[in-house]
XYZ file of C-alpha atoms in Angstrom:
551
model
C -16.918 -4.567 -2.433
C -15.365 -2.101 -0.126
C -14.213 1.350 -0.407
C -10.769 -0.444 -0.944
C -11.950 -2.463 -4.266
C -8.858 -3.444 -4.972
C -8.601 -5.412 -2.007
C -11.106 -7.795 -3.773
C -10.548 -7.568 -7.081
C -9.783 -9.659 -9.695
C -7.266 -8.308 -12.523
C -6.495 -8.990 -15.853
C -3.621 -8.108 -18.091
C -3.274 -7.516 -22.009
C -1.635 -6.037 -25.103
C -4.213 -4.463 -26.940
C -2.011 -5.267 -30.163
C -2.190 -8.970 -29.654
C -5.851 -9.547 -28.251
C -8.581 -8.766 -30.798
C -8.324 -7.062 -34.297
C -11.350 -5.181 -35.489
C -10.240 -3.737 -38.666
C -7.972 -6.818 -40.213
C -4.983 -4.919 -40.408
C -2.933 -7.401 -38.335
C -2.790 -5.462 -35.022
C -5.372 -5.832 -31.859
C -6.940 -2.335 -31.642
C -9.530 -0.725 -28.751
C -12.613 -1.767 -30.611
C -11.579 -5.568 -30.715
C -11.139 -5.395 -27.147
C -14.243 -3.664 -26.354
C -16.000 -6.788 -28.480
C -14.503 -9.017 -25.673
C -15.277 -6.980 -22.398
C -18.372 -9.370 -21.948
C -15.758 -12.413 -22.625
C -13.517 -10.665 -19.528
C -17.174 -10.136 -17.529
C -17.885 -13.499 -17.716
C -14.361 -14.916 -17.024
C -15.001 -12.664 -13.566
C -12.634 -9.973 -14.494
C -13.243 -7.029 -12.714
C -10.101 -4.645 -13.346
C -8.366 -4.439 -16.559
C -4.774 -3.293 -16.787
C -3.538 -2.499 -20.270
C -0.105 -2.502 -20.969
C 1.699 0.390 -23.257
C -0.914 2.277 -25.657
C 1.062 5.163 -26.039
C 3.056 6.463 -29.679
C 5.792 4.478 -29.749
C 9.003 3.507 -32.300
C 7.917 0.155 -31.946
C 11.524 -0.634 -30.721
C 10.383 -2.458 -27.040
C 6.462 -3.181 -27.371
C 5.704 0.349 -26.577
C 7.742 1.081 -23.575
C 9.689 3.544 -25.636
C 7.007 6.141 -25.583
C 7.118 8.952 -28.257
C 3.654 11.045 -26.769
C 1.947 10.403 -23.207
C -1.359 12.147 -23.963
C -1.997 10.110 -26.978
C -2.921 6.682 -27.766
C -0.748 4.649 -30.517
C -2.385 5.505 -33.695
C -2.484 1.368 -34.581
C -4.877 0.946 -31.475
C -7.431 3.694 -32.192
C -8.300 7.493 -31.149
C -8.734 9.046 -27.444
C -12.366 8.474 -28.534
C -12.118 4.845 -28.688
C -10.276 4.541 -25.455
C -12.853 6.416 -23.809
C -15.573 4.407 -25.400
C -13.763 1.306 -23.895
C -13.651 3.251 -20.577
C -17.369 3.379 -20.779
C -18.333 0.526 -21.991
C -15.703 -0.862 -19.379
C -17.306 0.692 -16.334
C -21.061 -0.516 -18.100
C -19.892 -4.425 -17.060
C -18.481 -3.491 -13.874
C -14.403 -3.870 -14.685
C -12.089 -0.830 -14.252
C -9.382 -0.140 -16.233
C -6.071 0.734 -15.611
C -2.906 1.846 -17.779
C 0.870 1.370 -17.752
C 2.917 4.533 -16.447
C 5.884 4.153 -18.217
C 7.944 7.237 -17.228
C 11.070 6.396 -15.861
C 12.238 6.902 -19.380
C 11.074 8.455 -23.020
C 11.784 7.078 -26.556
C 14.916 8.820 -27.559
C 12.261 10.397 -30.383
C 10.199 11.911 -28.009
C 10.294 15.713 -28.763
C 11.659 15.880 -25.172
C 14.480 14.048 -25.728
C 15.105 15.519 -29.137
C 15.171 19.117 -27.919
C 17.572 17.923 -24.757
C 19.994 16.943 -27.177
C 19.888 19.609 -29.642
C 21.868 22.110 -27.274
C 22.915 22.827 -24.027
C 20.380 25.933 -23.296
C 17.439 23.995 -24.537
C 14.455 24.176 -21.915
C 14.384 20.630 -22.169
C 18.235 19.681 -21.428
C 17.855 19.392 -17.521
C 14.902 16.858 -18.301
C 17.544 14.356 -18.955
C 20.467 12.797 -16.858
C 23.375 13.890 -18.516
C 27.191 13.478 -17.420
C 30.198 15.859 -19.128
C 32.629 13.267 -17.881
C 32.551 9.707 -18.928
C 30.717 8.356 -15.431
C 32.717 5.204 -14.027
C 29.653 3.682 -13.249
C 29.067 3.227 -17.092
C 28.541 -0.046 -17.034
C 26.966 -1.221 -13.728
C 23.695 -1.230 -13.151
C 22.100 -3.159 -16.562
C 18.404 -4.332 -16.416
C 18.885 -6.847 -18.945
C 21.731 -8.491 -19.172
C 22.985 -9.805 -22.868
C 21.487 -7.107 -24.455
C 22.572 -4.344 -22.724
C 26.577 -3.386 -22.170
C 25.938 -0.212 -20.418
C 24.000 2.769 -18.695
C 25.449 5.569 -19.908
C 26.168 6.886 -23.229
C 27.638 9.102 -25.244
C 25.141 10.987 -27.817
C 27.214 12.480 -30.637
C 24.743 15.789 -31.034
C 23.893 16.761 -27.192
C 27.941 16.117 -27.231
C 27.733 14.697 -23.292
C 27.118 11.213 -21.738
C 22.968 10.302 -20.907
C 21.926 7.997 -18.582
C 19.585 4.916 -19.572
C 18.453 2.288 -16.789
C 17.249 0.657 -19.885
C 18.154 0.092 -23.351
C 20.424 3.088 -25.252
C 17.177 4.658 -26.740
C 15.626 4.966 -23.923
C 16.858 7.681 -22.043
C 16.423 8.120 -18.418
C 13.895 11.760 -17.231
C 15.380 13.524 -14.347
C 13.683 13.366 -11.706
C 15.194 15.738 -9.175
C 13.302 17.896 -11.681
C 10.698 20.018 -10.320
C 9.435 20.264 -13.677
C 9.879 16.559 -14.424
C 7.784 15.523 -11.003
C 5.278 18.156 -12.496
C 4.829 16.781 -15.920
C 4.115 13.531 -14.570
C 1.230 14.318 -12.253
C -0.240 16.414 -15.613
C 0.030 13.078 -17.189
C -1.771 11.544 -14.404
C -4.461 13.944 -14.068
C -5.214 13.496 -18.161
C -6.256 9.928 -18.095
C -7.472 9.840 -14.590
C -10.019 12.321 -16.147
C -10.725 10.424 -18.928
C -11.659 7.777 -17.039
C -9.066 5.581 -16.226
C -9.002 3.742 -12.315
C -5.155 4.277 -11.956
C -1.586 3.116 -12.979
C 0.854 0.194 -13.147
C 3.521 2.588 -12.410
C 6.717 0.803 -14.503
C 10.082 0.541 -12.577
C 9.049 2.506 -9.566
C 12.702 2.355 -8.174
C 14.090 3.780 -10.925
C 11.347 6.747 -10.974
C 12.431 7.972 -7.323
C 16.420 7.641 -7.736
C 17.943 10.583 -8.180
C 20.893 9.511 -10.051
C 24.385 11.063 -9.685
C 26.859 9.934 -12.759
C 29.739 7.762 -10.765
C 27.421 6.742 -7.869
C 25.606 3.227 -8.324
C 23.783 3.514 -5.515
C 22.403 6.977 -5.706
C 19.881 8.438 -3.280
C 16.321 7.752 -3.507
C 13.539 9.861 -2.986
C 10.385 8.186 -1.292
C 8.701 11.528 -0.665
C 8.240 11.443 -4.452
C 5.671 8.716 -4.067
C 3.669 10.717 -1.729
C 3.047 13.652 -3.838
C 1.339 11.407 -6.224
C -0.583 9.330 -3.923
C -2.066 12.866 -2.688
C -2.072 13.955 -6.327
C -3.930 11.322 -7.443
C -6.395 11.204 -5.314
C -6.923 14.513 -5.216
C -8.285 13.924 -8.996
C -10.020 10.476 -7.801
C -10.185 9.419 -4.785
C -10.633 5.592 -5.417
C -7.655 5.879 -7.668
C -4.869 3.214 -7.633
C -1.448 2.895 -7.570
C 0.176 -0.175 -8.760
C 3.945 -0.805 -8.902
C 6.493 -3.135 -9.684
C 9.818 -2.925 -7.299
C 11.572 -5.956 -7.162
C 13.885 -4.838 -4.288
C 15.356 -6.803 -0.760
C 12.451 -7.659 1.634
C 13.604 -4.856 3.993
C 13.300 -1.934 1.632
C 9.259 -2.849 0.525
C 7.586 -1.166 3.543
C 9.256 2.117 1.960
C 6.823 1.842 -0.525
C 3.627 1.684 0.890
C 4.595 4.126 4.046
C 6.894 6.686 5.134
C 9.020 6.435 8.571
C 5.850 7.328 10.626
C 3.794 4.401 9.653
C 1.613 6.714 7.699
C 0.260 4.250 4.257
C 0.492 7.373 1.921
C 2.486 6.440 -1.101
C 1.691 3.224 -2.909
C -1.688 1.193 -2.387
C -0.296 -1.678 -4.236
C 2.860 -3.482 -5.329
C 4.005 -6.746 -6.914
C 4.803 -9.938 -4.589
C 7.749 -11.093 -6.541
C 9.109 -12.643 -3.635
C 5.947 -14.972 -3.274
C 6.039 -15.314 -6.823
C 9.861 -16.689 -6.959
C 9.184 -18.862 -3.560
C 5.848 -20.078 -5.500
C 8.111 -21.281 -8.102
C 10.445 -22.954 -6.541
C 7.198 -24.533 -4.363
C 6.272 -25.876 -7.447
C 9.459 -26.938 -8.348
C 10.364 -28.968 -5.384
C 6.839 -30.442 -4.840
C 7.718 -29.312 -1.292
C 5.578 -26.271 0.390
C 8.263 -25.240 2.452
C 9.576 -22.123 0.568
C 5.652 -20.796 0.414
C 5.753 -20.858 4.341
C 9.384 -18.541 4.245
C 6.921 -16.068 1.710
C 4.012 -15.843 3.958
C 6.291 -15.785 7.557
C 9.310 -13.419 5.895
C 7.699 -10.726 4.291
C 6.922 -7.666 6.554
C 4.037 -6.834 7.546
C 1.478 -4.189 5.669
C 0.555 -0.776 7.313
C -3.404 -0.857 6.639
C -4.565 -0.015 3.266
C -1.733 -1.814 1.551
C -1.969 -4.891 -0.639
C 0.068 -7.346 -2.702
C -0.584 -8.012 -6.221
C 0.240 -11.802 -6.911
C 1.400 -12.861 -10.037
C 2.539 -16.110 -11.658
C 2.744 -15.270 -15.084
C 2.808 -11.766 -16.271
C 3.931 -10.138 -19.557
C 8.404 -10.460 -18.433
C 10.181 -13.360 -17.628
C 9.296 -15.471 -14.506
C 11.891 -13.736 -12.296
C 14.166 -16.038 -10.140
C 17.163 -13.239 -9.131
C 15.430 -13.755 -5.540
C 16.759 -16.695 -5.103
C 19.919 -19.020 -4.421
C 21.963 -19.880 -7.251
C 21.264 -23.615 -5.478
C 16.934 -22.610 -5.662
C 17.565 -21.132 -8.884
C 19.134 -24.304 -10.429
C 16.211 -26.514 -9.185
C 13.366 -24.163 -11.121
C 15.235 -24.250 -14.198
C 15.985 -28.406 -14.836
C 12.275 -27.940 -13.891
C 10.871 -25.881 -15.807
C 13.184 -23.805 -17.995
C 15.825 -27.069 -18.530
C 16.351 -25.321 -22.095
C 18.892 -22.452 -22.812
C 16.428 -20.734 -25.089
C 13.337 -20.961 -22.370
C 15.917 -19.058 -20.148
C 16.674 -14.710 -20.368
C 18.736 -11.842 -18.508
C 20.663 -14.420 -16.414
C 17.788 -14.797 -13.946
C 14.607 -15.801 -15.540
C 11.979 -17.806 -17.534
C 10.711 -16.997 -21.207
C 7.906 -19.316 -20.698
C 3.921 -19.545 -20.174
C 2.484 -21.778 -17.399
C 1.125 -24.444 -19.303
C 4.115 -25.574 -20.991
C 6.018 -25.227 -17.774
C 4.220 -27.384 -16.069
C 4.020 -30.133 -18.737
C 0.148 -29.139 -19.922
C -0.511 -31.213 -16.751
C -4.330 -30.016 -15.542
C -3.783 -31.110 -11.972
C -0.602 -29.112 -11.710
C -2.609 -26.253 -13.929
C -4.999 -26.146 -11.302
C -3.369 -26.377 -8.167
C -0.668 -23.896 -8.972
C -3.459 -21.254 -10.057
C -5.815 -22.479 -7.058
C -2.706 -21.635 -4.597
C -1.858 -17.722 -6.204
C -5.459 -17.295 -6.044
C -6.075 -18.279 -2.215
C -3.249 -16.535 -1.074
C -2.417 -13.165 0.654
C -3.590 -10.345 -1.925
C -5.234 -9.724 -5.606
C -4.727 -12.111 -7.957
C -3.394 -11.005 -11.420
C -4.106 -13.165 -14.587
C -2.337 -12.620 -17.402
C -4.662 -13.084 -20.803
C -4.634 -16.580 -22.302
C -3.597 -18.186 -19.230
C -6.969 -19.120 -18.799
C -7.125 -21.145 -21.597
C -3.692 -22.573 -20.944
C -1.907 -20.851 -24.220
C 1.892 -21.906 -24.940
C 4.391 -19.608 -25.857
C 6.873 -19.518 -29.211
C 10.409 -19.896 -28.376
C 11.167 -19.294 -31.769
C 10.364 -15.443 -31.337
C 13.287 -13.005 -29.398
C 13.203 -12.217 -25.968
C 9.654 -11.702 -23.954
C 7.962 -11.772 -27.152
C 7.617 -15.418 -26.327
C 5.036 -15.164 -24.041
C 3.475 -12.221 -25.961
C 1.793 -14.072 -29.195
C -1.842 -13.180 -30.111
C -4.608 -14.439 -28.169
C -6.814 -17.760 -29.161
C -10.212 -17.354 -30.099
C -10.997 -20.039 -32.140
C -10.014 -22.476 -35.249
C -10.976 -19.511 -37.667
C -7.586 -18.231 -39.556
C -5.044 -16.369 -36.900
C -7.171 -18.151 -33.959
C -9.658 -15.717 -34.720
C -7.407 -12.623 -33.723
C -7.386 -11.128 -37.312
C -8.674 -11.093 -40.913
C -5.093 -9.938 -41.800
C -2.521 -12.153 -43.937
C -0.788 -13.832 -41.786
C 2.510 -12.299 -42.650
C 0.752 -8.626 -41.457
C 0.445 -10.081 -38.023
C 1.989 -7.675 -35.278
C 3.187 -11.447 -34.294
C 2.780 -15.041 -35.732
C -0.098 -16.994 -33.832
C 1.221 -20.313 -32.313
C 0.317 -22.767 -34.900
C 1.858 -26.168 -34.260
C 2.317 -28.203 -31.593
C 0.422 -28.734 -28.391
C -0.883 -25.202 -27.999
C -1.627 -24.911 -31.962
C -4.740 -22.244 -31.985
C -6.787 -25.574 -33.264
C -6.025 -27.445 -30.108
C -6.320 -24.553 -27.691
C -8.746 -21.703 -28.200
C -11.597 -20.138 -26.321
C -14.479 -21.151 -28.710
C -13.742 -25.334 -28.100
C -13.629 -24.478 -24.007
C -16.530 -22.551 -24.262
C -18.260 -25.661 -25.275
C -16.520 -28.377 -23.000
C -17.748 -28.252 -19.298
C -14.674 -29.297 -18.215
C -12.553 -27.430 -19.782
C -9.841 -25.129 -18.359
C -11.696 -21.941 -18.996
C -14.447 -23.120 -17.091
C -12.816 -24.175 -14.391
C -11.382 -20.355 -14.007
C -15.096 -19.004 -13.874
C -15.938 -21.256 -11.358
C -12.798 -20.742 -9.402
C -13.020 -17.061 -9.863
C -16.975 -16.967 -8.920
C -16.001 -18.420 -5.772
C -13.123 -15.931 -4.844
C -15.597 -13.559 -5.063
C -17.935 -15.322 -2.934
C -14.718 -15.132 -0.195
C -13.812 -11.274 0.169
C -11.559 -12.692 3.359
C -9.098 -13.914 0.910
C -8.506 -10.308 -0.260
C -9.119 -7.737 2.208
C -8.596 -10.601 5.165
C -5.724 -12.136 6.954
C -3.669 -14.938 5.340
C -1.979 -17.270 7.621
C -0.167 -20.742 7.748
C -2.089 -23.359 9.410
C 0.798 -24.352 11.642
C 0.914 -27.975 12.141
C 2.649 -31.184 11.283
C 1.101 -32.366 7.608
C 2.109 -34.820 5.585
C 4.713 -34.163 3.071
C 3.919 -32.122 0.058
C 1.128 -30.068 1.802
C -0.130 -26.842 2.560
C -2.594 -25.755 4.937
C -3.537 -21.844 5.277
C -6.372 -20.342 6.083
C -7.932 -16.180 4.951
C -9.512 -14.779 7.978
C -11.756 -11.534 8.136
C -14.957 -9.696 8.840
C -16.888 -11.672 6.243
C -15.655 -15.347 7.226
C -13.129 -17.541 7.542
C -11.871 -20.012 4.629
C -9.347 -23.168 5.193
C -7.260 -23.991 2.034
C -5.530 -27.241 1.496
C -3.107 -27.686 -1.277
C -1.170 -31.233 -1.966
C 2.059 -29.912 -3.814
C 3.176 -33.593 -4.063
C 1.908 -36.764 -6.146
C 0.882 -39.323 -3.279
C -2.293 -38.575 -1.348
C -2.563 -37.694 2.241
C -5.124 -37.389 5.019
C -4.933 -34.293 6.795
C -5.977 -33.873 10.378
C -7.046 -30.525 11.142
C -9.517 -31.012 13.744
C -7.965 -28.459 16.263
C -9.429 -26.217 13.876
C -12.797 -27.535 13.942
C -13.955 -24.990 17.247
C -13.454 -22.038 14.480
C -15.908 -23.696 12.262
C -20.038 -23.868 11.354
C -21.173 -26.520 9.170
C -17.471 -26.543 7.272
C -17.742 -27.295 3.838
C -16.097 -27.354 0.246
C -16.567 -24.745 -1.877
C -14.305 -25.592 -4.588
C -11.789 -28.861 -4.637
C -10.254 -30.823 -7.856
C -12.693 -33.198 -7.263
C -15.813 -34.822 -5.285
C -14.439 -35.526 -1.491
C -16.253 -37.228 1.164
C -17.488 -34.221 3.630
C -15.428 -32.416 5.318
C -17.192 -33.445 9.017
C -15.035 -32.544 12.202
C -11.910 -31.674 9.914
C -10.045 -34.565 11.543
C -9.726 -36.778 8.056
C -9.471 -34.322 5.219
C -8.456 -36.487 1.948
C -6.830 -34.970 -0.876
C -5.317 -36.247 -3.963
C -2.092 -35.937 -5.562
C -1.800 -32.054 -6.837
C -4.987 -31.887 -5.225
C -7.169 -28.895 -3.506
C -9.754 -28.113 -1.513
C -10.906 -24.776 -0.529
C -13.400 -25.366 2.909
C -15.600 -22.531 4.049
C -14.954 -22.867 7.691
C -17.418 -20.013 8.600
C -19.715 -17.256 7.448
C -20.423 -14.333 9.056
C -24.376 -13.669 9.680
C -24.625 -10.674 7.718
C -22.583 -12.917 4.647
C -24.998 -15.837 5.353
């Protein structure tokens, strides 16, 4: 792996509260989790990124944080984290943590001492407006549940600003002491142990708001100090973030004007993601090629994070109303599978009919593509979600072992669950569970260790190029090919249900001995590259070439 191991690795996402429960009180904790780090070894996990373990109120799955040097008293102690650090790092997977301070819990002692009076030495650590701020109610990250951004708190007798929901109130981060807080938080877990952050809401961390201006100023510089901060305190640390923002503003992100890749190492591809979507959608490859050819180009050092389920909705705000239309009588044809105007509430599986081929190939295309892939937990298995439950909590229902009581998650009465297993229907725990793949061959579990044994055997598709093979194909597929120091690798995907022959032999003076190295089923060889078959929601990934010292 290089110095960059990120470049190449292969991450997985979970809430520790709904993965493994060691003590039967109804919640996942550390030590169930650190009973399934040889599960997550095997799968081929080599970086795990936890979602909220701070103190919390409980009020939005622990992104209302009441304590950032602690650990949620359900979950465990600081000593169990940092036994799961080390016994983490003993299997070769990394671990890193949600950042989740663009905003406190309104009962963080911060907060609470903000509000109590205007003198306190906490006041200026909030956003706070005298005025009613016309602005009130622009701005709202979710949409039917929130009316606002500002409001008016009773006992700090002035107007506070909240991206997010009313108890969460927005830090201030034109702050010097704000900006210095944070990197203290930093430097804690990074010397603890942990590899680095999924920083939460990254634009809204380096906006310097101003009450009556929507589109305040931002501060990119901000992301520089803690690139050098971090790395100060670890060198190989990483920096993770989620910005969904217009194509032209990413670049900010990863570089300042100069060119110079000093802020973040990483960020979400939700443009891919949306495009991959509608891909998927259409049957038609077309809006994968706009991803690959529209989004600027990386300074060095920089990577994309692809996604196609993670722990929101599927977001679609990317897109035309027209595109947007054609994913949901797709795959969210429901009002209840849809949220916030602009999304999915759903897992893969179910979107996609429980279909294997389309499984497959839509899991075999985010993993051969430009960047790190990032799985989130029971996808592998092919989990469904409950609709019946509010909001994102549909997709956030507690993993599958086995056919044991509360799919082997907990020894708790059911009705102590942090939330109900899914127990009816196609993706009943009985039906879908990681004990019955374990012993199928062909199950879907098994097909992601083999898929993900052979990214790893293919360190081009990470830290290589990724381009679109450029040619006239037959309808419904996509040809693209990861180039780098290791190799080159040719990827065909067949988005469509009719089968096609594929004549890449143009390509064929790039190759030595071509050959699959992974494909939904057994082809005839792949010879001069002039006659490539593939099936209906079909792939094949071809190792074109291998560099000697790779061989």
């Amino acid at each position: 792996m290089t110095d960059r191991w990120y470049a190449e690795a292969v991450v997985y996402c979970l809430d520790i509260d709904t993965y493994a429960d060691s003590d039967g009180d109804g919640v996942g904790d550390i030590n169930g989790l650190i009973g399934r780090l040889d599960y997550l070894a095997r799968l081929g996990v080599t970086c795990l990124w936890l979602h909220p373990i701070h103190p919390t109120t409980h009020r939005d799955d622990g992104y209302d944080a009441t304590d950032f040097y602690a650990v949620d008293p359900r979950l465990g102690s600081l000593g169990d984290f940092a036994e799961l650090l080390h016994q983490a790092g003993n299997r070769g997977i990394r671990v890193i943590i949600d950042l989740v301070v663009n905003h406190t819990s309104d009962q963080h002692p911060w907060f609470r001492s903000a509000r109590s009076a205007p003198d306190s030495p906490y006041r200026d650590w909030y956003v706070w407006s005298e005025q009613e701020p016309p602005d009130r109610r622009q701005g709202m990250v979710f949409p039917g549940e929130q009316d606002e951004t500002w409001s008016y708190d009773r006992t700090g007798k002035a107007w506070f600003y909240h991206r997010f929901y009313r108890f969460q109130p927005d830090l201030n981060f034109a702050n010097p002491a704000v900006r210095a807080e944070i990197k203290k938080i930093m430097s804690f877990w990074l010397q603890l142990g942990v590899a680095g952050f999924r920083i939460d809401a990254v634009p809204f961390i380096i906006e310097l708001t101003e009450p009556g201006n929507p589109d305040s100023p931002k501060d990119f510089d901000f992301l520089t100090e803690l690139r050098q901060h971090v790395q100060w305190r670890r060198a190989d640390a990483l920096l993770l973030a989620e910005a969904n923002v217009p194509p032209a503003q990413l670049v900010e992100y990863f570089a300042d004007r100069g060119g110079s890749a000093n802020r973040l190492h990483m960020l979400f591809d939700f443009m891919l993601n949306g495009r991959l979507m509608l891909a998927l959608a259409r049957q038609d490859p077309e809006p994968i090629i706009e991803a690959l050819r529209d989004t600027p180009m990386l300074p060095p050092g920089a990577q994309w994070a692809t996604f196609l389920r993670n722990h929101d909705e599927i977001d679609l705000s990317r897109l035309t109303a027209d595109q947007r239309a054609d994913v949901y009588r797709e795959f969210g044809p429901e009002e209840e599978m849809r949220i916030y105007e602009r999304g999915i509430r759903r897992r893969l599986a179910p979107m996609l009919g429980n279909d294997r081929r389309r499984i497959e190939l839509a899991y075999s295309l985010q993993f051969s593509l430009r960047g790190t892939p990032v799985l989130r937990y029971g996808e592998e298995i092919g989990m469904g979600e409950d609709l019946s439950l509010p909001g994102r909590e549909a997709i956030r229902t507690p993993m599958q072992w086995s056919t044991k009581p509360n799919a082997g998650f907990s020894s708790a009465e059911p009705e102590r669950l942090v939330r109900p297993v899914v127990s009816n229907g196609e993706y009943d725990y009985r039906r879908v569970n990681v004990t019955a793949q374990r012993h199928d061959r062909g199950s879907l579990l098994g097909w992601f260790e083999r898929m993900i044994r052979t990214l790893r055997e293919a360190p081009e598709v990470g830290s290589g190029s990724c381009t679109h093979v450029d040619q006239e194909l037959p309808p419904g597929v996509l040809a693209h090919r990861a180039d780098g120091p290791t190799g080159s690798m040719l990827f065909l995907h067949n988005l469509g249900t009719e089968a096609a022959t594929v004549d890449l032999g143009s390509l064929y003076a790039d190759a030595d001995l071509p050959n699959d190295v992974l494909a939904d089923q057994e082809y005839a060889p792949v010879g001069k590259l002039d006659a490539l078959e593939i099936a209906g929601y079909g792939y094949r990934w071809i190792r074109l070439c291998r560099a000697d010292s790779y061989a």
